[in-house]
PDB file of C-alpha atoms and ligand atoms in Angstrom:
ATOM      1  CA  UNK A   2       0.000   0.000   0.000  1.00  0.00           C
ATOM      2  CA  UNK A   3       1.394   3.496  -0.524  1.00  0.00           C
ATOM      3  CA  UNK A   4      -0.086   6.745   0.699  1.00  0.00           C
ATOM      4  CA  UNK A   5      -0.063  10.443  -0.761  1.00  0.00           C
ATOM      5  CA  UNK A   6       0.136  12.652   2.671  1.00  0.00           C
ATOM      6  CA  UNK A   7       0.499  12.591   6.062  1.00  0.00           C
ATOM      7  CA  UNK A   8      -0.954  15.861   7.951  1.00  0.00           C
ATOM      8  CA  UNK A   9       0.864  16.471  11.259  1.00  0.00           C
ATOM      9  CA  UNK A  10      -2.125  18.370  12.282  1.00  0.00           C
ATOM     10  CA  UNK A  11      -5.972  18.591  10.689  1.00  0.00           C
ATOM     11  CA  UNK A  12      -8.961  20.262  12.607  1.00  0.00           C
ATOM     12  CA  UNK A  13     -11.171  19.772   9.313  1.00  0.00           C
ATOM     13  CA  UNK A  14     -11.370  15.638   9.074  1.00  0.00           C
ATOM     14  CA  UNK A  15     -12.943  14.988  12.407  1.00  0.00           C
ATOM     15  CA  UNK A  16     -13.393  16.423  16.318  1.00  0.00           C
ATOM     16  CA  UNK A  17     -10.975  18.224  17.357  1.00  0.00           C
ATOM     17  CA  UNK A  18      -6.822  18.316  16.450  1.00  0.00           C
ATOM     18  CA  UNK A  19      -5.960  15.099  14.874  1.00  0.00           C
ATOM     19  CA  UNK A  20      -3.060  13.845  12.796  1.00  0.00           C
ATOM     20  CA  UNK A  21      -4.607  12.719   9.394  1.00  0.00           C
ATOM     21  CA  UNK A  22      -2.944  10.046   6.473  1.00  0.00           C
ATOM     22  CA  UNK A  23      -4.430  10.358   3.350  1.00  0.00           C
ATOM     23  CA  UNK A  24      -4.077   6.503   1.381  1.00  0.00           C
ATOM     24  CA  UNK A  25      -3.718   6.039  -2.446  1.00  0.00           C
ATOM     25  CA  UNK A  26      -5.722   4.200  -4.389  1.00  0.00           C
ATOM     26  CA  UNK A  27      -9.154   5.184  -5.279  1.00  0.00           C
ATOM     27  CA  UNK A  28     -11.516   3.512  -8.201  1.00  0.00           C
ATOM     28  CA  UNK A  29     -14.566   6.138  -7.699  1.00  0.00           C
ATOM     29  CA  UNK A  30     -13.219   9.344  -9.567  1.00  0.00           C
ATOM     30  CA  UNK A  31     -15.715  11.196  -7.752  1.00  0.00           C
ATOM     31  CA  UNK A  32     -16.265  14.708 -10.153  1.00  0.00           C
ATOM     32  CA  UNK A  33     -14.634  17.421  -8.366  1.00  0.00           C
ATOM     33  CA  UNK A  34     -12.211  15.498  -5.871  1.00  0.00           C
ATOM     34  CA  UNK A  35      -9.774  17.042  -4.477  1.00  0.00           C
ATOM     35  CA  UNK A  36      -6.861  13.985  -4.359  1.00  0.00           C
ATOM     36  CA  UNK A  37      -6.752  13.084  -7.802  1.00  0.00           C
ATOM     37  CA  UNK A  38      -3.325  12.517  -7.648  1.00  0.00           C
ATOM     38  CA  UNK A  39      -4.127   9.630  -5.145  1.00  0.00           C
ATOM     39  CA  UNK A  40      -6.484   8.095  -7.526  1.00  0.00           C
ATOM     40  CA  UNK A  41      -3.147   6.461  -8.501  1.00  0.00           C
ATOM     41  CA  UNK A  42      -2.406   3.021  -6.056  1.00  0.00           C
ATOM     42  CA  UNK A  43       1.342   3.715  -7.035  1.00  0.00           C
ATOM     43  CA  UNK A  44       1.048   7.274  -5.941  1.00  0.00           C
ATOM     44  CA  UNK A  45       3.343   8.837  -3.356  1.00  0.00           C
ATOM     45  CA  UNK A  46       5.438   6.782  -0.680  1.00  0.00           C
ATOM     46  CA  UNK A  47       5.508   2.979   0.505  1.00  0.00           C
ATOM     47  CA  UNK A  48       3.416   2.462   3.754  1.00  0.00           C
ATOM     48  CA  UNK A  49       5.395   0.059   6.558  1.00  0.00           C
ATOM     49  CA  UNK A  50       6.219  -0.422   9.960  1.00  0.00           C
ATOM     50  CA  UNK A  51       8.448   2.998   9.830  1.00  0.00           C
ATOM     51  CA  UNK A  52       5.193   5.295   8.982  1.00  0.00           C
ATOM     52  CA  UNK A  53       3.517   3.104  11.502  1.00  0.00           C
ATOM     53  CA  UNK A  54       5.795   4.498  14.187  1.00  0.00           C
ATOM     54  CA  UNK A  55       5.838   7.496  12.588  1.00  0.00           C
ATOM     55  CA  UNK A  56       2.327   7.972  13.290  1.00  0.00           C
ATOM     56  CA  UNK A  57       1.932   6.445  16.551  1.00  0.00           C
ATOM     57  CA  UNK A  58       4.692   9.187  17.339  1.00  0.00           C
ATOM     58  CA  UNK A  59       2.546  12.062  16.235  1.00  0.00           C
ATOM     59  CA  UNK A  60      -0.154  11.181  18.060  1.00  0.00           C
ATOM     60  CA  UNK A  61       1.700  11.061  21.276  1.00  0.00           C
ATOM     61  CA  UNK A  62       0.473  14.762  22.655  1.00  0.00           C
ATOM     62  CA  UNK A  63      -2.497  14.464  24.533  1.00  0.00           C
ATOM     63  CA  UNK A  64      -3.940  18.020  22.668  1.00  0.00           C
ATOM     64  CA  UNK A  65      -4.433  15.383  19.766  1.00  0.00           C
ATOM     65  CA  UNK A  66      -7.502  14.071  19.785  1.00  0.00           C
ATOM     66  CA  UNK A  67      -7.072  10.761  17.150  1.00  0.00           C
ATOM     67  CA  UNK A  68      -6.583   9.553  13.658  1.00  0.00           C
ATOM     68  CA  UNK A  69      -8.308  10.524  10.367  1.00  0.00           C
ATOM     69  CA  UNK A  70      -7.573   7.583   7.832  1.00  0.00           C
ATOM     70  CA  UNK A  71      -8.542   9.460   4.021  1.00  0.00           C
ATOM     71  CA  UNK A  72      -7.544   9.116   0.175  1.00  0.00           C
ATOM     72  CA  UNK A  73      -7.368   7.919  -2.090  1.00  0.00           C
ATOM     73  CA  UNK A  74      -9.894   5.130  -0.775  1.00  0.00           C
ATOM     74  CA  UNK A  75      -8.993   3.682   2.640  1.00  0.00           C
ATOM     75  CA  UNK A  76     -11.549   0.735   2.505  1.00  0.00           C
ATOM     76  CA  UNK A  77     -10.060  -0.462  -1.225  1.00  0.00           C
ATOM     77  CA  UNK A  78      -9.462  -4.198  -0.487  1.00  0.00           C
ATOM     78  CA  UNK A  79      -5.440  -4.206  -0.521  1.00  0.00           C
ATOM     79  CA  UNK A  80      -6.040  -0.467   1.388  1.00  0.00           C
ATOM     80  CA  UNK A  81      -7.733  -2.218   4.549  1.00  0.00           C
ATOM     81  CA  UNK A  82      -5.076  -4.843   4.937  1.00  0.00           C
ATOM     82  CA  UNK A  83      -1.989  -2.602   4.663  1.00  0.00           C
ATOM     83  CA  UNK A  84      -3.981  -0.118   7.379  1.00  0.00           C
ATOM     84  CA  UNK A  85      -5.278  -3.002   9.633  1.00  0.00           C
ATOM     85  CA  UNK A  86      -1.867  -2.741  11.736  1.00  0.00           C
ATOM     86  CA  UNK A  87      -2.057   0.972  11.986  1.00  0.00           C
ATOM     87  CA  UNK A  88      -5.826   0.586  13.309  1.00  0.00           C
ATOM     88  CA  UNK A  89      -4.840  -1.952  15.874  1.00  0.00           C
ATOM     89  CA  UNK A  90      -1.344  -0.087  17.001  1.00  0.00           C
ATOM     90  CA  UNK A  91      -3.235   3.411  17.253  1.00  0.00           C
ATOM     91  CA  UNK A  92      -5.904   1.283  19.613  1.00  0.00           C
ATOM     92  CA  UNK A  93      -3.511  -0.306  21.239  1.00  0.00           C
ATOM     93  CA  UNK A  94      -1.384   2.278  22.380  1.00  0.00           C
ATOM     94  CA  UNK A  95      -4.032   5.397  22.339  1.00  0.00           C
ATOM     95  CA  UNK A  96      -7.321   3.416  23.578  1.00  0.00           C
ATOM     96  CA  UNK A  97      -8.751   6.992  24.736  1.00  0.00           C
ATOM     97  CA  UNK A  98      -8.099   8.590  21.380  1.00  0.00           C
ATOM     98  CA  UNK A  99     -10.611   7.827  18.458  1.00  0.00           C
ATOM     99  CA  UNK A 100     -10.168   7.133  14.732  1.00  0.00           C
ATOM    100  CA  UNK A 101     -12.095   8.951  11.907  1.00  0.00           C
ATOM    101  CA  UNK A 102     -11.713   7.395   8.460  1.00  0.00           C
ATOM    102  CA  UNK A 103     -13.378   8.401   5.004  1.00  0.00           C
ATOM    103  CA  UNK A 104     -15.085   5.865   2.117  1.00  0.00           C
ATOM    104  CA  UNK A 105     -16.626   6.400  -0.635  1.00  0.00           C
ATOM    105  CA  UNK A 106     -18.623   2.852  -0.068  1.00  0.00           C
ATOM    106  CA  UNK A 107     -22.152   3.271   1.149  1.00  0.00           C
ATOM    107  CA  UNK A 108     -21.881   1.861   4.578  1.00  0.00           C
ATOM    108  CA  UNK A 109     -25.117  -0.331   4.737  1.00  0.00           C
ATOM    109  CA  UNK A 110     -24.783  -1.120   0.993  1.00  0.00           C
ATOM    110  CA  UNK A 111     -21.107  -2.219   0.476  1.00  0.00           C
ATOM    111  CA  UNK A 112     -19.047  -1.531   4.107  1.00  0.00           C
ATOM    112  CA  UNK A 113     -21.325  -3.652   6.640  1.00  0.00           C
ATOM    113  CA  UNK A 114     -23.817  -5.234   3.978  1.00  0.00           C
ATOM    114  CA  UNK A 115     -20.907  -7.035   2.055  1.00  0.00           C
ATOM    115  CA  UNK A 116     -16.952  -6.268   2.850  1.00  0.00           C
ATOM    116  CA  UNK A 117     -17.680  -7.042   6.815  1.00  0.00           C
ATOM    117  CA  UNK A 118     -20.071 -10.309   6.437  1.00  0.00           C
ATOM    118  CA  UNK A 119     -17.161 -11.540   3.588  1.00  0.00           C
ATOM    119  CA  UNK A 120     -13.588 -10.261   4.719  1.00  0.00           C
ATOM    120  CA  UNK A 121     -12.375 -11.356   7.810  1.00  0.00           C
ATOM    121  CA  UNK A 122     -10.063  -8.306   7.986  1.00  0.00           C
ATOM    122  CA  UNK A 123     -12.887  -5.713   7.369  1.00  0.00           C
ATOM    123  CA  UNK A 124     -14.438  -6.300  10.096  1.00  0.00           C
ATOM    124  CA  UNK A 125     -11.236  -6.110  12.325  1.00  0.00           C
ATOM    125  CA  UNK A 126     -10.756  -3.084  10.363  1.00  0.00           C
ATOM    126  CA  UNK A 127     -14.179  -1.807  11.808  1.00  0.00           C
ATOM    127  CA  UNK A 128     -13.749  -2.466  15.162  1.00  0.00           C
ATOM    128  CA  UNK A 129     -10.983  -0.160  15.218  1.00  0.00           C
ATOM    129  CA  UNK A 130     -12.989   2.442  13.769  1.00  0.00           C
ATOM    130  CA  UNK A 131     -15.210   4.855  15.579  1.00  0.00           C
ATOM    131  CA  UNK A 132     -16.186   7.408  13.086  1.00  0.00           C
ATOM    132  CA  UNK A 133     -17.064   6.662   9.568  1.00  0.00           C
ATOM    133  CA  UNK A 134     -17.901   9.212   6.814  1.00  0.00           C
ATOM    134  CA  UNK A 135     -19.444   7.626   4.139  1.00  0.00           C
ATOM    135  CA  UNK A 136     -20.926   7.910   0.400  1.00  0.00           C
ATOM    136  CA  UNK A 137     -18.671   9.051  -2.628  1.00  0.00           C
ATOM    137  CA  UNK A 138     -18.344  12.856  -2.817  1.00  0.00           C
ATOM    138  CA  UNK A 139     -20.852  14.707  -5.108  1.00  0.00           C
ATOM    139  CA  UNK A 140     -20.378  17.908  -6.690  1.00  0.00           C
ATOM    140  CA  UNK A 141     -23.489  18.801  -7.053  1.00  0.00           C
ATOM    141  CA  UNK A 142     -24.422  18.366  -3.322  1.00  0.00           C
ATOM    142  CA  UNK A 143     -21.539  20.506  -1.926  1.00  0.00           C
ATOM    143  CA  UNK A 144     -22.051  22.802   0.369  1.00  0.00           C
ATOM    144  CA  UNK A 145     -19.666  25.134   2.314  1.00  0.00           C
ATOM    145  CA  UNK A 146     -20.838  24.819   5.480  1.00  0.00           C
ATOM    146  CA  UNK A 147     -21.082  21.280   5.724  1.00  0.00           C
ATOM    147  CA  UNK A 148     -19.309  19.600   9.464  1.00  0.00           C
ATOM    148  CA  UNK A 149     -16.634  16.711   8.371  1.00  0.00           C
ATOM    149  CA  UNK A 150     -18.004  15.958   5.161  1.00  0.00           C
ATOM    150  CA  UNK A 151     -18.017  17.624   1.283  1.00  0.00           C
ATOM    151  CA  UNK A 152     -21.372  16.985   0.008  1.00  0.00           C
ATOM    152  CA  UNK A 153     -25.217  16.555   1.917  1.00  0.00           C
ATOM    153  CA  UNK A 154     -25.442  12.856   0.976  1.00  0.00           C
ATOM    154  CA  UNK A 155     -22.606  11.738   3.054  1.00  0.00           C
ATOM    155  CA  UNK A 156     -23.067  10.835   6.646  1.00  0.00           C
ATOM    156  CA  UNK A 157     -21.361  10.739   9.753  1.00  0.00           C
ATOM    157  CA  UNK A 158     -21.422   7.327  10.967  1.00  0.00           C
ATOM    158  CA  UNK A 159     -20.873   5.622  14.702  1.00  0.00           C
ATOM    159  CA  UNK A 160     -19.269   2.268  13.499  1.00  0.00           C
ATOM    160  CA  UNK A 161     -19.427   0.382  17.301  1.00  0.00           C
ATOM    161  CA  UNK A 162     -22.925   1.472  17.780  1.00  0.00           C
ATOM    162  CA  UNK A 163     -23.722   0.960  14.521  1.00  0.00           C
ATOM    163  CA  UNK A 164     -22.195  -2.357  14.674  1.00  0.00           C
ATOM    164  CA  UNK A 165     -23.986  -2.855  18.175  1.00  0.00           C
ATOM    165  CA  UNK A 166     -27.436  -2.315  16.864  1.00  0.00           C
ATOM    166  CA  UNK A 167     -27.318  -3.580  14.018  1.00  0.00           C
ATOM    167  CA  UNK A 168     -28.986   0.072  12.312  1.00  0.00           C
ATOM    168  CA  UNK A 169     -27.212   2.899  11.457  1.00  0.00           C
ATOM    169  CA  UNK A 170     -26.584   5.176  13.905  1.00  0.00           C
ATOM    170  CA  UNK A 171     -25.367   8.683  12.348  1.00  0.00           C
ATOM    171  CA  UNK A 172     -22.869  11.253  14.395  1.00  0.00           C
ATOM    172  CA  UNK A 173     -24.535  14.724  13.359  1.00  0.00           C
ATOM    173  CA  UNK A 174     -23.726  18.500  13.713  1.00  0.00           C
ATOM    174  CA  UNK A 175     -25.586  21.578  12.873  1.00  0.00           C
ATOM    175  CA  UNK A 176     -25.479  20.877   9.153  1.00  0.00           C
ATOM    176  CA  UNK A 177     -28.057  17.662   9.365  1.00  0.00           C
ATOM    177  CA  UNK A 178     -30.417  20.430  11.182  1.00  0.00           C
ATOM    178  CA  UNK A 179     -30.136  22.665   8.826  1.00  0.00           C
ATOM    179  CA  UNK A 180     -30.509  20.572   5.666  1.00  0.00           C
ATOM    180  CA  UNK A 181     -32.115  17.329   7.033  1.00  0.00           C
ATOM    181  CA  UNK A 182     -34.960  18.499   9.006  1.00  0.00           C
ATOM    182  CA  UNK A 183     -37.259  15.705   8.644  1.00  0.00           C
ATOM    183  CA  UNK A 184     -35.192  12.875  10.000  1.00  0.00           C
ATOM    184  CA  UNK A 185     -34.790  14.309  13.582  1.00  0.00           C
ATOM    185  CA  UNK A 186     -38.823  15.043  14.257  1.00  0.00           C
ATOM    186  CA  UNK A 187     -39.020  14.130  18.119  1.00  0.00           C
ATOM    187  CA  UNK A 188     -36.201  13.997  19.383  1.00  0.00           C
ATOM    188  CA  UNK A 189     -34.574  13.541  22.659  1.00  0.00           C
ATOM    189  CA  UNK A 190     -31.101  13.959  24.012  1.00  0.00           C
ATOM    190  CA  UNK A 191     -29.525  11.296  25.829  1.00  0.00           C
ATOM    191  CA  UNK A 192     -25.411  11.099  26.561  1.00  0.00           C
ATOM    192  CA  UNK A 193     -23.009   9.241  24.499  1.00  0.00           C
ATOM    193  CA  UNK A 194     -21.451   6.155  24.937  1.00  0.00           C
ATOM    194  CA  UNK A 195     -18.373   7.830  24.555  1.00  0.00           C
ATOM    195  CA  UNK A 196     -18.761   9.833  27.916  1.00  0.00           C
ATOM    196  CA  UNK A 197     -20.435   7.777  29.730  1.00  0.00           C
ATOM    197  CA  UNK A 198     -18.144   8.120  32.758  1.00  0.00           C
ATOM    198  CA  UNK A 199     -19.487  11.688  32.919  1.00  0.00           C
ATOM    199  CA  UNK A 200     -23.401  10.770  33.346  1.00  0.00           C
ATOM    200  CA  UNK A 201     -24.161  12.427  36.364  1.00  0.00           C
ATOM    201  CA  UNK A 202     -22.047  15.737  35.466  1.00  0.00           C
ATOM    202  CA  UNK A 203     -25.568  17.303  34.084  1.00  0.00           C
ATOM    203  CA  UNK A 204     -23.876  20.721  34.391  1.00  0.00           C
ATOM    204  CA  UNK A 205     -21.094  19.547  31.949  1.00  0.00           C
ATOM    205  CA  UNK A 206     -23.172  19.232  29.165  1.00  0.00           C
ATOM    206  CA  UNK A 207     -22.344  22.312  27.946  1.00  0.00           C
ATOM    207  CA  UNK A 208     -18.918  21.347  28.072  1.00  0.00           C
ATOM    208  CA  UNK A 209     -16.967  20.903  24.000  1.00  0.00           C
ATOM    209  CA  UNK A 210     -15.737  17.825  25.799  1.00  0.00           C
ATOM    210  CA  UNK A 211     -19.141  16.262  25.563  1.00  0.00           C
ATOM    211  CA  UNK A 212     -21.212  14.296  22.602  1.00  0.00           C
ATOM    212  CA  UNK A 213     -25.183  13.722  22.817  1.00  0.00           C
ATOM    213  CA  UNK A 214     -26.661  11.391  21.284  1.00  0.00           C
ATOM    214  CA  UNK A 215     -30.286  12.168  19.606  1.00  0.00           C
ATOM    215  CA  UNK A 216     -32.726   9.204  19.885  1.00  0.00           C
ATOM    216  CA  UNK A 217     -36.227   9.259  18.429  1.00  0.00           C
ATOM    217  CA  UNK A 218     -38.593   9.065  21.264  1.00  0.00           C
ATOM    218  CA  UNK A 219     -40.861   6.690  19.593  1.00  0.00           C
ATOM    219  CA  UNK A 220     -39.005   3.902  19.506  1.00  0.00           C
ATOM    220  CA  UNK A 221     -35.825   4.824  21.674  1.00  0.00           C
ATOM    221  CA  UNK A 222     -33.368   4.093  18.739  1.00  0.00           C
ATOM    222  CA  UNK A 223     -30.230   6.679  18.384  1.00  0.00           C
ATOM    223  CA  UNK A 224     -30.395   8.185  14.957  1.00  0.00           C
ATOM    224  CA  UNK A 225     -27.642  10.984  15.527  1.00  0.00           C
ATOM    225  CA  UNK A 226     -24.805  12.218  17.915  1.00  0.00           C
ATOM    226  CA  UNK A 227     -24.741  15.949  18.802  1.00  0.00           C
ATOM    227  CA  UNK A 228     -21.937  17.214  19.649  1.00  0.00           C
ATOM    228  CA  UNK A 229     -22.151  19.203  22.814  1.00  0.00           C
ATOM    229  CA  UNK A 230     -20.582  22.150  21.610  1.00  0.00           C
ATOM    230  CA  UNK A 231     -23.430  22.151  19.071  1.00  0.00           C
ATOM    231  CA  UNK A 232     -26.376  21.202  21.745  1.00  0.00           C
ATOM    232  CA  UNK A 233     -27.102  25.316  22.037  1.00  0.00           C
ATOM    233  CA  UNK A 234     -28.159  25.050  18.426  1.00  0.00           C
ATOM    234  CA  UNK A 235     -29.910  21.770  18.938  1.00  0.00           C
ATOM    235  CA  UNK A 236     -31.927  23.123  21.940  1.00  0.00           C
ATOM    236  CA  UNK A 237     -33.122  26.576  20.009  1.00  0.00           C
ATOM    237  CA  UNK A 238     -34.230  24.011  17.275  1.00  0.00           C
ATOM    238  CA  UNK A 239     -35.911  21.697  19.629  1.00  0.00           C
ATOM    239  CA  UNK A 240     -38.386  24.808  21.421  1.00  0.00           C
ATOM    240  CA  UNK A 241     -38.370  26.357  17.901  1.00  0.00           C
ATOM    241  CA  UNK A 242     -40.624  23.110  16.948  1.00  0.00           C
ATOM    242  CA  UNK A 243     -42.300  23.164  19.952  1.00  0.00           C
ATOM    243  CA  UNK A 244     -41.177  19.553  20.798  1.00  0.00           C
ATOM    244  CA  UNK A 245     -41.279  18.440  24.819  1.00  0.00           C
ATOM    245  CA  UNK A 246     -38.894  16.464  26.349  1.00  0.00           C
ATOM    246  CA  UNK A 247     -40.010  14.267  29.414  1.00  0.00           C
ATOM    247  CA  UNK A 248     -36.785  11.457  29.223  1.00  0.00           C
ATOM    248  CA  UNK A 249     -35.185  11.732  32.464  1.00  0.00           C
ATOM    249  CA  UNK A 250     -31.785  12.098  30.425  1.00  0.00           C
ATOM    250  CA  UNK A 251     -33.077  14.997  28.624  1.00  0.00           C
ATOM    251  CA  UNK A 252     -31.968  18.006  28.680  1.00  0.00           C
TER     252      UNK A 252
HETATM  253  S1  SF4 B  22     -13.906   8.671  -2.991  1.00  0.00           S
HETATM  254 FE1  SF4 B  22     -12.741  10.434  -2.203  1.00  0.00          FE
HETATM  255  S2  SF4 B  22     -10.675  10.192  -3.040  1.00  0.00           S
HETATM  256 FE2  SF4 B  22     -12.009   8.832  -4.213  1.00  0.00          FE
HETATM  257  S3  SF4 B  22     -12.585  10.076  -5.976  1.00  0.00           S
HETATM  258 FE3  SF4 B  22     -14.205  10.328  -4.458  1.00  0.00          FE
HETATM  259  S4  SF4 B  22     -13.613  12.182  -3.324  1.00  0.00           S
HETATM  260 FE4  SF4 B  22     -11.809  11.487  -4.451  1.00  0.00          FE
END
């Protein structure tokens, strides 16, 4: 496997500071990408056990909040088994710091409906994964103000409680409000897995250290993560459509 780029430090693929390798390799030729020089597999340098370090080394400070694995494609076949190693080291040594990585594979469709029921090493792959951004990048649904992602159809995916429940469960910011108003009709805020250690720190929720989850209150599945740094936004939403909250976990 080689990759294009390693970023030292990215605050625009995922939460917070993070050191970000961008794979080559990448069969969709999405219109309007911005790596087309890592279309190329043979692009850029060999991946091995010195990048591996490498990266473990960058990740070191504690003001770095975890991996972003791009392209290029990381979940090309030959892709996922040369990064497998990095996924495990990175969990291994960091277990508090999280990993962000971008496909252009539909999630459902190709990523858990075919590469994890067939590959052994995909789904290895995915349990090292806690943030996937999926869906090949569309021009003509870009949008400048768009949280971790290029264009409106790609989503912001939990893998492990995805995984766990067996339906998607989507991470989403102030964009989704904006743009996808319909899916979050009655919503209620409970915490995130994530922080769970910090359940009874109510007054922390307004803490940028914190992630809600948004669960429909019909049927008590999660369909998005707020971030709490975005819950002010979520809240004036909420009382601007005049929806109640009774969940004890509410806010
Ligand atoms: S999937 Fe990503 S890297 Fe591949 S062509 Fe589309 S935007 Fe570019």
């Amino acid at each position: 496997m080689n990759y294009a780029d390693i970023k030292t430090v990215d605050i625009q693929d995922g939460t917070g500071v993070r050191v970000s390798i961008y794979v080559s390799g990448c069969h969709f030729h999405c219109k309007g990408c911005h790596n087309k020089e890592a279309w190329d597999f043979n692009y850029g340098k060999k991946f091995d056990e010195n990048t591996i370090d490498y990266i473990i080394d960058l990740l070191k400070p504690s003001y770095i909040a975890g991996l972003s694995i791009l392209g290029g494609e990381p979940l090309e076949l030959v892709n996922q088994q040369g990064l497998l190693p990095l996924v495990k080291k990175v969990k291994e040594v960091y277990p508090d710091k999280n990993i962000w990585c971008y496909t252009g594979y539909d999630f459902e469709k190709d990523v858990y409906g075919k590469m994890y029921k067939e590959y052994s090493y995909t789904k290895e792959f995915l349990e090292g994964i806690d943030i996937m951004v999926d869906g090949e990048f569309v021009e003509e649904k870009k949008l400048v103000d768009l949280k971790f992602r290029g264009s409106t159809n790609q989503r912001k995916i939990d893998v492990q409680a995805s995984l766990k429940t067996g339906s998607i469960v989507q991470l989403k910011f102030g964009d989704e409000s904006r743009y996808e108003k319909e899916e979050i009709k009655n919503p209620k805020i409970i915490f995130f897995k994530e922080f769970e250690d910090k359940k009874e720190k109510q007054d922390d929720i307004a803490s940028e250290n914190i992630s809600i989850p948004v669960a429909s209150q019909e049927n008590e599945n999660i369909i998005s993560i707020v971030p709490a740094f975005e819950i002010q936004e979520t809240q004036e939403r909420i009382a601007a459509e005049g929806l109640e909250n009774k969940d004890d976990n509410n806010l």
